[in-house]
XYZ file of N, CA, C and O in Angstrom:
724
model
N -17.484 -24.202 21.233
C -18.031 -22.793 22.041
C -17.176 -21.822 21.075
O -16.093 -22.333 21.021
N -17.968 -21.063 20.840
C -17.137 -20.034 19.714
C -16.278 -19.293 20.524
O -16.053 -19.164 21.847
N -15.157 -18.668 19.537
C -14.500 -17.213 20.350
C -14.357 -16.473 19.521
O -14.108 -16.360 17.952
N -13.339 -15.896 20.318
C -13.012 -14.234 19.621
C -11.392 -14.731 19.707
O -10.571 -14.656 20.431
N -10.489 -14.820 17.800
C -9.005 -15.055 18.534
C -8.298 -13.966 18.611
O -9.263 -12.593 18.159
N -7.011 -14.013 19.319
C -6.086 -12.472 19.292
C -5.396 -12.368 17.913
O -6.085 -13.707 16.986
N -5.121 -11.129 17.861
C -4.533 -10.647 17.126
C -3.274 -11.543 16.354
O -3.381 -11.925 15.484
N -2.553 -12.279 16.975
C -1.473 -13.195 16.713
C -2.211 -14.568 16.050
O -2.085 -15.108 15.264
N -3.253 -14.911 16.765
C -3.807 -16.498 16.897
C -5.038 -15.440 15.035
O -4.896 -16.571 14.394
N -5.163 -14.602 14.833
C -6.088 -14.106 13.388
C -5.189 -14.275 12.623
O -5.070 -14.494 11.634
N -3.633 -14.037 12.312
C -2.506 -13.547 11.581
C -2.479 -14.922 11.616
O -1.648 -15.689 10.375
N -1.998 -16.002 12.219
C -1.945 -17.779 11.784
C -2.589 -18.219 11.299
O -2.744 -18.885 10.284
N -4.072 -17.641 11.045
C -5.387 -18.777 10.749
C -5.329 -17.655 8.896
O -5.359 -18.021 8.071
N -5.184 -16.279 8.845
C -4.591 -15.807 7.779
C -4.114 -16.375 7.307
O -3.692 -17.109 6.045
N -2.630 -16.930 7.380
C -1.450 -17.338 6.866
C -1.486 -18.978 6.356
O -1.228 -19.383 5.720
N -2.668 -19.075 7.192
C -3.046 -20.951 7.103
C -3.965 -20.975 5.802
O -3.497 -21.860 5.254
N -5.106 -20.089 5.529
C -5.963 -19.957 4.462
C -5.290 -19.168 3.158
O -5.773 -19.216 1.911
N -3.984 -18.192 3.897
C -3.808 -17.849 2.589
C -1.815 -17.568 2.329
O -1.456 -17.968 2.918
N -1.602 -17.540 1.061
C 0.263 -18.031 0.864
C 0.777 -16.905 0.388
O 1.206 -16.761 0.345
N -0.160 -16.079 -0.957
C -0.115 -14.947 -1.763
C 0.397 -13.541 -0.201
O -0.044 -13.540 0.546
N 1.852 -13.431 -1.024
C 2.605 -12.163 0.214
C 1.610 -11.266 0.503
O 1.572 -10.100 1.137
N 0.872 -10.452 -0.832
C 0.224 -9.520 -0.809
C -0.891 -9.401 0.028
O -1.321 -8.895 0.711
N -1.881 -10.696 -0.297
C -2.716 -11.398 0.831
C -2.686 -10.913 2.500
O -3.070 -10.491 2.778
N -1.982 -11.450 2.498
C -1.135 -11.739 3.717
C -0.871 -10.006 4.654
O -1.147 -9.460 5.733
N -0.050 -8.901 3.442
C 0.217 -8.080 3.803
C -0.636 -6.956 4.207
O -1.411 -6.273 4.977
N -2.184 -7.013 3.315
C -3.277 -6.817 2.969
C -3.578 -6.496 4.626
O -4.564 -5.525 4.938
N -3.983 -8.237 4.998
C -4.363 -8.071 6.128
C -3.917 -7.125 7.622
O -4.342 -7.211 8.440
N -2.467 -7.954 7.438
C -1.562 -6.470 8.271
C -2.132 -5.384 8.037
O -2.024 -4.556 9.326
N -2.168 -4.817 7.065
C -2.309 -3.471 7.112
C -3.755 -2.931 7.514
O -3.571 -2.208 8.278
N -4.533 -2.881 6.957
C -6.122 -3.943 7.225
C -6.318 -3.842 9.471
O -6.724 -2.375 9.371
N -5.545 -4.731 9.744
C -5.434 -4.331 10.971
C -4.790 -3.310 11.535
O -5.504 -2.683 12.566
N -3.229 -3.476 11.322
C -3.152 -1.799 11.592
C -4.146 -1.010 11.771
O -3.832 0.536 12.646
N -4.508 -0.268 10.563
C -5.461 0.681 10.183
C -7.262 0.534 11.461
O -6.928 1.657 11.893
N -7.197 -0.393 11.254
C -8.166 -0.807 12.727
C -7.687 -0.450 14.082
O -8.624 -0.058 14.226
N -6.832 -1.154 14.050
C -6.257 -0.828 15.610
C -6.124 0.958 15.662
O -6.310 1.311 16.646
N -5.459 1.728 15.135
C -5.446 2.824 14.670
C -6.622 3.824 15.136
O -7.400 4.523 15.681
N -7.561 3.267 14.682
C -9.467 3.747 14.356
C -9.689 3.152 15.803
O -10.335 4.255 16.544
N -9.654 2.305 16.097
C -10.346 1.936 17.673
C -9.717 2.293 19.054
O -9.940 2.525 19.456
N -8.607 3.031 18.478
C -7.541 3.244 19.912
C -8.630 4.408 19.603
O -8.315 5.563 21.114
N -8.902 5.632 18.716
C -9.715 6.757 19.181
C -11.006 6.625 19.230
O -11.612 7.317 20.007
N -11.439 5.634 18.703
C -13.307 5.205 18.789
C -13.771 4.076 19.714
O -14.841 4.250 20.422
N -13.013 3.340 20.117
C -13.176 2.012 21.032
C -11.956 1.626 21.470
O -11.626 0.809 21.560
N -11.437 2.586 22.910
C -10.519 2.111 23.243
C -10.161 0.813 23.801
O -9.088 0.149 23.865
N -11.473 0.254 24.351
C -11.108 -1.204 24.766
C -11.567 -2.420 24.300
O -11.200 -3.317 24.871
N -11.328 -2.222 23.288
C -11.164 -3.259 22.295
C -10.410 -3.234 21.397
O -11.115 -4.026 19.856
N -9.872 -2.457 21.390
C -7.982 -2.507 19.726
C -8.065 -3.832 19.789
O -8.047 -3.954 18.215
N -7.811 -5.132 20.304
C -7.836 -5.936 19.916
C -8.489 -6.974 18.911
O -8.270 -7.284 18.183
N -10.261 -6.636 19.593
C -11.004 -7.175 18.500
C -11.111 -6.981 17.087
O -11.135 -7.269 16.653
N -10.929 -5.107 17.144
C -10.819 -4.314 16.084
C -9.709 -5.071 15.133
O -9.887 -5.482 13.830
N -8.301 -5.078 15.671
C -7.292 -5.536 15.246
C -7.221 -7.325 14.444
O -7.122 -7.377 13.592
N -8.209 -7.643 14.748
C -8.321 -9.475 14.456
C -8.962 -9.053 13.885
O -9.551 -9.932 12.531
N -10.460 -8.567 13.816
C -11.761 -8.913 12.677
C -10.249 -7.619 11.001
O -10.754 -8.644 9.878
N -9.694 -7.140 11.466
C -9.368 -6.238 9.637
C -8.118 -7.285 9.914
O -7.787 -7.924 8.394
N -7.892 -8.461 10.441
C -6.331 -9.165 9.861
C -7.347 -10.151 9.443
O -6.590 -11.061 8.304
N -8.368 -11.076 9.723
C -8.959 -11.629 9.209
C -10.308 -11.366 7.985
O -11.025 -12.440 7.006
N -10.232 -10.194 7.829
C -11.314 -10.249 6.776
C -11.355 -9.909 5.303
O -12.401 -10.898 4.778
N -10.488 -10.496 4.773
C -10.605 -12.034 3.728
C -9.974 -12.843 3.472
O -8.662 -13.380 3.091
N -9.730 -13.225 5.058
C -9.530 -14.675 5.328
C -9.776 -15.352 4.171
O -8.778 -17.164 3.802
N -10.770 -15.559 3.547
C -11.575 -16.919 2.342
C -10.595 -16.183 0.859
O -11.242 -17.050 -0.369
N -10.061 -15.030 1.069
C -9.736 -14.644 -0.532
C -9.352 -15.547 -1.429
O -9.507 -15.948 -2.270
N -8.067 -16.390 -1.308
C -7.831 -17.407 -1.916
C -8.663 -18.806 -1.971
O -8.016 -19.355 -3.352
N -9.172 -19.343 -0.802
C -9.990 -20.546 -1.357
C -11.129 -20.094 -2.487
O -11.448 -21.106 -3.073
N -11.979 -19.123 -1.866
C -13.345 -18.725 -3.084
C -12.655 -17.522 -3.782
O -13.834 -16.560 -3.181
N -11.207 -16.759 -4.413
C -11.931 -15.509 -5.183
C -13.099 -15.477 -6.311
O -13.550 -14.513 -5.902
N -13.902 -16.693 -6.818
C -14.602 -15.674 -7.802
C -16.263 -15.480 -6.653
O -16.679 -14.880 -7.069
N -15.573 -15.810 -5.481
C -16.898 -15.193 -4.461
C -16.985 -14.121 -3.687
O -17.649 -13.558 -2.999
N -15.694 -13.584 -3.846
C -15.130 -12.576 -2.492
C -15.231 -11.720 -3.422
O -15.729 -11.060 -4.858
N -15.514 -10.353 -1.805
C -16.198 -9.186 -2.951
C -15.471 -8.305 -4.006
O -15.857 -8.050 -4.577
N -14.130 -8.664 -3.985
C -13.379 -7.576 -5.590
C -13.609 -8.232 -6.317
O -13.377 -7.734 -7.519
N -14.411 -9.441 -6.853
C -14.320 -9.872 -8.032
C -16.050 -10.616 -8.258
O -16.058 -11.250 -9.627
N -16.856 -9.795 -7.323
C -18.264 -10.732 -7.884
C -18.946 -9.411 -7.412
O -18.632 -8.364 -5.986
N -20.101 -8.721 -8.135
C -20.788 -7.927 -8.005
C -22.038 -8.190 -7.904
O -23.199 -7.210 -7.343
N -22.455 -9.606 -7.581
C -24.275 -9.877 -7.721
C -24.114 -9.753 -6.323
O -23.016 -10.643 -4.980
N -25.307 -9.960 -5.548
C -25.830 -10.442 -3.730
C -25.851 -11.442 -3.847
O -26.113 -12.435 -4.816
N -24.857 -11.914 -2.734
C -24.760 -12.897 -2.370
C -25.564 -13.178 -0.896
O -26.111 -12.086 -0.652
N -25.460 -14.426 -0.437
C -26.279 -14.910 1.355
C -25.223 -15.087 2.165
O -24.002 -15.764 1.997
N -25.068 -15.017 3.285
C -24.596 -15.671 4.375
C -23.869 -16.772 4.312
O -22.961 -17.511 4.688
N -24.700 -17.524 3.831
C -24.068 -18.930 3.560
C -23.389 -19.774 2.647
O -22.951 -21.057 3.235
N -22.556 -18.701 1.852
C -21.827 -19.108 0.906
C -20.820 -19.804 1.351
O -19.969 -19.313 2.701
N -19.254 -19.690 0.865
C -17.492 -20.372 1.960
C -18.004 -19.303 2.452
O -16.816 -19.409 3.339
N -17.435 -18.180 1.924
C -17.452 -16.740 3.098
C -17.349 -16.809 4.618
O -16.612 -16.674 5.507
N -18.534 -17.428 4.480
C -19.044 -17.151 6.038
C -18.491 -18.700 6.528
O -18.319 -19.552 8.062
N -18.898 -19.521 6.010
C -18.551 -20.919 6.198
C -16.864 -21.348 6.525
O -16.759 -21.869 7.693
N -16.106 -20.806 6.097
C -14.915 -20.750 7.146
C -14.723 -20.678 8.104
O -14.213 -21.243 9.140
N -15.246 -19.440 8.472
C -15.216 -18.437 10.065
C -16.034 -19.573 10.655
O -15.439 -19.828 11.571
N -16.943 -19.812 10.548
C -17.936 -20.448 11.361
C -17.214 -21.911 11.266
O -17.055 -22.566 13.066
N -16.189 -22.781 10.885
C -15.962 -23.855 10.888
C -14.717 -23.810 11.726
O -14.532 -24.624 12.638
N -14.312 -22.389 11.604
C -12.741 -22.213 12.954
C -13.882 -22.154 14.010
O -12.643 -21.786 15.223
N -14.930 -21.949 13.883
C -15.859 -21.503 15.441
C -15.126 -20.243 16.253
O -15.006 -20.152 17.326
N -15.517 -19.215 14.776
C -14.992 -18.054 15.378
C -16.106 -17.237 15.282
O -17.753 -17.629 15.583
N -16.880 -16.280 16.303
C -17.453 -16.110 17.414
C -18.725 -15.012 16.468
O -17.745 -14.333 15.601
N -19.787 -14.930 16.706
C -20.752 -14.620 15.518
C -20.887 -13.354 15.174
O -20.770 -12.469 14.348
N -20.325 -12.371 16.564
C -20.102 -10.774 16.367
C -18.932 -10.475 15.592
O -19.102 -9.440 14.779
N -18.215 -11.190 15.163
C -16.508 -10.953 14.840
C -17.302 -11.600 13.252
O -16.776 -10.799 12.243
N -17.700 -12.776 12.664
C -18.152 -12.946 11.480
C -19.057 -12.231 11.127
O -18.675 -11.419 10.016
N -20.013 -11.285 11.905
C -20.841 -10.387 11.261
C -20.080 -9.616 10.697
O -20.049 -8.879 10.147
N -18.965 -8.975 11.803
C -18.479 -7.457 11.048
C -17.230 -7.915 10.055
O -17.111 -6.958 8.962
N -16.893 -9.360 10.362
C -16.109 -9.468 8.730
C -16.850 -8.715 7.276
O -16.261 -8.874 6.424
N -17.901 -10.015 7.463
C -18.711 -10.397 6.590
C -19.325 -8.968 5.998
O -19.239 -8.727 4.440
N -19.310 -8.086 6.682
C -19.894 -7.094 6.121
C -18.882 -6.272 5.734
O -19.714 -5.297 4.854
N -18.212 -6.264 5.862
C -16.939 -5.656 4.744
C -17.341 -5.350 3.469
O -17.066 -4.987 2.733
N -18.184 -6.541 3.043
C -18.862 -6.862 1.213
C -20.213 -6.696 1.179
O -20.285 -6.639 0.090
N -21.079 -5.476 1.974
C -22.585 -5.178 1.250
C -22.098 -4.421 0.284
O -21.477 -3.030 0.075
N -23.503 -5.004 -0.388
C -23.768 -4.097 -1.504
C -22.682 -4.534 -1.726
O -22.848 -4.365 -3.964
N -21.603 -5.336 -2.233
C -20.829 -5.627 -3.300
C -21.138 -7.654 -3.462
O -21.225 -7.622 -4.768
N -21.174 -7.983 -2.685
C -21.327 -9.418 -2.458
C -21.785 -10.329 -1.417
O -22.149 -10.897 -1.560
N -22.381 -8.893 -0.641
C -22.998 -9.595 0.332
C -24.161 -8.640 1.042
O -23.851 -7.529 0.539
N -25.777 -8.952 1.216
C -26.836 -8.077 2.096
C -26.080 -8.205 3.220
O -27.588 -7.525 4.068
N -25.458 -8.199 3.859
C -25.064 -7.709 5.705
C -24.411 -6.593 5.734
O -23.384 -6.515 5.511
N -24.974 -5.586 6.205
C -25.033 -4.143 6.456
C -23.727 -4.422 7.898
O -24.526 -4.943 8.732
N -23.056 -3.255 6.947
C -22.605 -2.852 8.571
C -23.140 -2.086 9.500
O -23.711 -0.639 9.052
N -23.287 -2.547 10.922
C -24.094 -1.392 11.827
C -23.556 -0.997 12.699
O -23.798 0.266 13.064
N -22.700 -1.562 13.162
C -21.698 -1.032 14.424
C -20.576 -0.284 13.779
O -20.241 -0.381 12.566
N -20.196 0.658 14.164
C -19.517 1.963 14.441
C -18.017 1.221 13.503
O -17.573 1.573 12.454
N -17.460 -0.227 13.905
C -16.081 -0.826 13.875
C -16.335 -1.613 12.400
O -15.448 -1.170 11.362
N -17.917 -1.892 11.939
C -17.779 -2.227 10.641
C -18.170 -1.431 9.934
O -17.233 -1.959 8.415
N -18.712 -0.420 10.271
C -17.825 0.429 9.257
C -16.729 1.381 9.068
O -16.103 1.146 7.714
N -15.848 1.097 9.756
C -14.323 1.502 9.702
C -14.147 0.538 8.998
O -13.235 0.863 7.956
N -14.523 -0.625 8.546
C -13.464 -1.651 8.035
C -14.327 -1.388 6.467
O -13.132 -1.620 5.854
N -15.246 -1.326 6.300
C -16.084 -1.481 4.812
C -15.361 -0.150 4.398
O -14.533 0.175 3.329
N -14.976 0.853 5.221
C -14.631 2.419 4.307
C -13.139 1.961 4.085
O -12.217 2.677 3.542
N -12.273 1.137 5.082
C -10.898 1.287 4.693
C -10.277 0.190 4.352
O -9.373 -0.134 3.234
N -10.739 -0.674 4.036
C -10.311 -1.729 3.036
C -9.778 -1.434 1.502
O -8.845 -1.850 1.705
N -10.887 -1.270 1.103
C -10.538 0.024 -0.554
C -9.141 0.702 -0.261
O -8.771 0.575 -1.153
N -9.663 1.419 1.115
C -8.712 2.862 0.975
C -7.655 2.131 0.873
O -6.730 3.061 0.344
N -7.246 0.791 1.890
C -5.144 0.918 2.771
C -4.803 0.391 0.740
O -3.986 0.864 0.777
N -5.661 -0.208 0.108
C -5.023 -0.523 -0.981
C -5.000 1.142 -2.003
O -3.675 0.945 -3.280
N -5.598 1.966 -2.262
C -5.122 2.739 -2.861
C -4.516 3.636 -2.395
O -3.059 4.195 -2.749
N -4.103 3.926 -0.968
C -3.297 4.305 -0.237
C -1.755 3.639 -0.533
O -0.409 4.513 -0.721
N -2.414 2.434 -0.867
C -0.585 1.515 -0.971
C 0.296 1.995 -1.895
O 1.015 1.217 -2.392
N -0.523 2.017 -2.693
C -0.614 2.103 -4.235
C 0.450 3.842 -4.626
O 1.326 3.320 -4.964
N -0.525 4.378 -4.095
C 0.125 6.163 -4.169
C 1.658 5.613 -3.265
O 2.644 6.459 -3.511
N 1.740 5.095 -2.356
C 2.853 5.017 -1.426
C 3.702 4.381 -2.508
O 5.030 4.718 -2.437
N 3.575 3.140 -3.362
C 4.458 2.687 -3.941
C 5.193 3.342 -4.908
O 6.566 3.461 -6.026
N 4.459 4.457 -5.912
C 4.545 5.598 -6.678
C 5.502 6.467 -5.902
O 6.450 7.675 -6.788
N 6.264 6.794 -4.962
C 6.672 7.825 -4.350
C 7.843 6.964 -3.724
O 8.256 6.213 -2.983
N 9.267 7.855 -3.720
C 10.564 7.649 -3.237
C 10.599 7.772 -1.679
O 11.404 6.807 -1.180
N 9.948 8.575 -1.128
C 9.977 8.215 0.280
C 8.747 7.478 1.164
O 9.047 7.396 2.045
N 8.105 6.171 -0.127
C 7.087 6.198 0.086
C 5.708 6.348 0.716
O 5.030 7.597 0.928
N 5.259 6.328 1.873
C 4.306 6.290 2.955
C 4.712 7.323 4.119
O 3.816 8.431 4.550
N 5.972 7.242 4.288
C 6.995 8.321 5.805
C 5.973 9.885 5.424
O 5.788 10.105 6.554
N 6.536 10.632 4.829
C 5.926 11.850 4.481
C 4.382 11.940 3.374
O 4.148 13.088 2.921
N 4.143 10.868 3.192
C 3.006 11.230 2.334
C 1.602 12.657 3.244
O 1.127 12.598 3.910
N 1.191 12.984 1.798
C 0.137 13.754 2.610
C -0.931 13.582 2.237
O -1.511 12.972 0.849
N -2.259 14.155 2.578
C -3.595 14.121 1.707
C -4.172 14.429 0.529
O -4.163 13.438 -0.426
N -3.299 16.031 0.439
C -3.430 15.780 -0.897
C -2.625 14.827 -2.226
O -3.644 14.881 -3.305
N -2.127 13.835 -2.186
C -1.588 12.837 -2.679
C -2.423 12.117 -3.222
O -2.536 11.709 -4.339
N -2.917 11.307 -2.149
C -3.913 10.264 -2.286
C -5.316 10.872 -3.206
O -6.092 10.293 -3.973
N -5.551 12.061 -2.748
C -7.241 12.769 -3.397
C -6.533 12.972 -4.961
O -7.703 12.712 -5.472
N -5.680 13.248 -5.159
C -5.139 13.731 -6.712
C -5.014 12.355 -7.096
O -5.803 11.787 -7.975
N -4.809 10.724 -6.635
C -4.483 9.553 -7.181
C -5.906 9.012 -6.984
O -6.451 8.230 -8.185
N -7.082 9.619 -6.575
C -8.597 9.338 -5.826
C -9.078 9.675 -7.102
O -9.861 8.739 -8.028
N -8.710 10.695 -7.559
C -9.679 11.324 -8.621
C -9.441 10.580 -10.433
O -9.816 10.592 -11.043
N -7.787 9.721 -10.203
C -7.211 9.420 -11.212
C -7.751 7.583 -11.401
O -7.297 6.703 -10.707
N -9.451 8.090 -12.144
C -9.818 6.550 -12.162
C -9.154 5.087 -12.714
O -8.678 4.120 -12.547
N -7.721 5.620 -13.556
C -7.239 4.562 -14.000
C -6.568 4.378 -12.846
O -5.307 3.018 -13.003
N -5.560 4.994 -12.205
C -4.638 4.685 -10.995
C -5.567 3.755 -9.979
O -6.276 4.504 -9.425
N -4.457 2.332 -9.814
C -5.287 1.606 -8.679
C -6.186 1.210 -8.886
O -7.328 1.430 -8.341
N -6.782 1.169 -10.536
C -8.195 1.149 -10.604
C -8.861 -0.280 -9.992
O -10.347 -0.017 -10.109
N -8.335 -0.871 -9.621
C -8.749 -2.088 -8.719
C -9.723 -1.743 -7.500
O -10.403 -2.477 -6.938
N -9.242 -0.469 -6.864
C -9.736 -0.054 -5.426
C -11.070 0.989 -6.565
O -10.885 1.619 -7.054
N -11.868 0.201 -5.825
C -13.351 0.639 -5.836
C -13.307 2.247 -4.679
O -13.552 2.323 -3.787
N -13.483 3.564 -5.718
C -14.008 5.469 -5.477
C -14.857 4.859 -4.953
O -15.773 5.374 -3.605
N -15.604 4.191 -5.577
C -17.749 4.141 -4.888
C -16.961 3.734 -3.114
O -18.275 4.007 -2.765
N -16.668 2.604 -3.013
C -17.097 1.660 -2.394
C -16.488 2.811 -1.178
O -16.475 3.055 -0.064
N -15.456 3.755 -1.251
C -14.847 4.561 -0.105
C -15.220 5.404 -0.347
O -15.374 5.867 1.507
N -16.494 6.241 -1.083
C -16.950 7.272 -1.128
C -18.619 6.893 0.066
O -18.375 7.588 1.310
N -19.003 5.744 0.180
C -19.531 5.079 0.698
C -19.681 5.316 2.333
O -20.120 5.560 2.772
N -18.154 4.642 1.886
C -17.928 4.361 3.762
C -17.581 5.085 4.426
O -18.106 5.656 5.330
N -16.964 6.168 3.730
C -17.028 7.725 4.376
C -18.298 7.856 4.919
O -18.598 8.653 6.067
N -19.102 8.535 3.512
C -20.564 8.241 4.258
C -21.130 7.944 5.384
O -21.846 8.744 6.464
N -21.171 6.552 5.373
C -20.930 5.687 6.215
C -20.883 6.328 7.693
O -21.289 6.131 8.781
N -19.487 6.825 7.729
C -18.709 7.182 9.072
C -19.052 8.860 9.225
O -18.756 9.244 10.494
N -19.309 9.830 8.602
C -20.136 10.503 8.833
C -19.256 11.791 8.709
O -18.898 12.375 8.790
N -17.785 10.750 7.444
C -16.778 11.670 6.798
C -16.499 12.528 6.384
O -16.875 11.718 4.637
N -15.776 13.548 5.787
C -14.945 14.219 4.179
C -14.339 13.362 4.814
O -13.564 12.388 4.614
N -14.280 12.987 2.522
C -13.076 12.024 1.890
C -11.682 12.043 2.490
O -11.783 11.551 3.161
N -11.645 13.701 2.648
C -9.971 13.842 3.192
C -9.901 13.558 4.151
O -8.605 13.078 4.973
N -10.838 13.586 5.034
C -11.143 13.510 6.920
C -10.429 12.112 6.761
O -9.536 11.260 7.517
N -11.350 11.051 6.319
C -10.820 9.355 6.147
C -9.796 9.254 5.616
O -8.625 8.539 6.264
N -9.232 9.951 4.711
C -7.852 9.505 4.253
C -6.864 9.978 5.478
O -6.098 8.868 5.121
């Protein structure tokens, strides 16, 4: 019987499959961002959104060559990305949400629900914002949108964060880029 893990269970799974502190921190960060969006757009399902954010890169260290950040060709749902989730007997709606964050990058599963679009839009964006925060003496505490927008325009800064994916995510959500940031 498939299940929807709690945020705590999702964190334990993330740590089971990922050992690099950066990947664990990224999962935690995306989970928190998803939780904040859920509070506004789907308050009855905050825990679900947060668990999806926590698990979105669960297979990154296992299959980096097939993960979205390093693969540009279309893949199918049957590759290891979903195999890990299926082996864990994760709920199919959660699996769809998790794998859809790679839409157009490494998989042809389109984000259709608002929550899936938020994940698609914010995954890369959290990396960019995190990089901007590292460059600031005060970190993220007093960061303004204009600081992120300035670095967004500098393609050499945090070059691994796809500006195209961030833009596409904002469009999916019907938001201006500055509003998403």
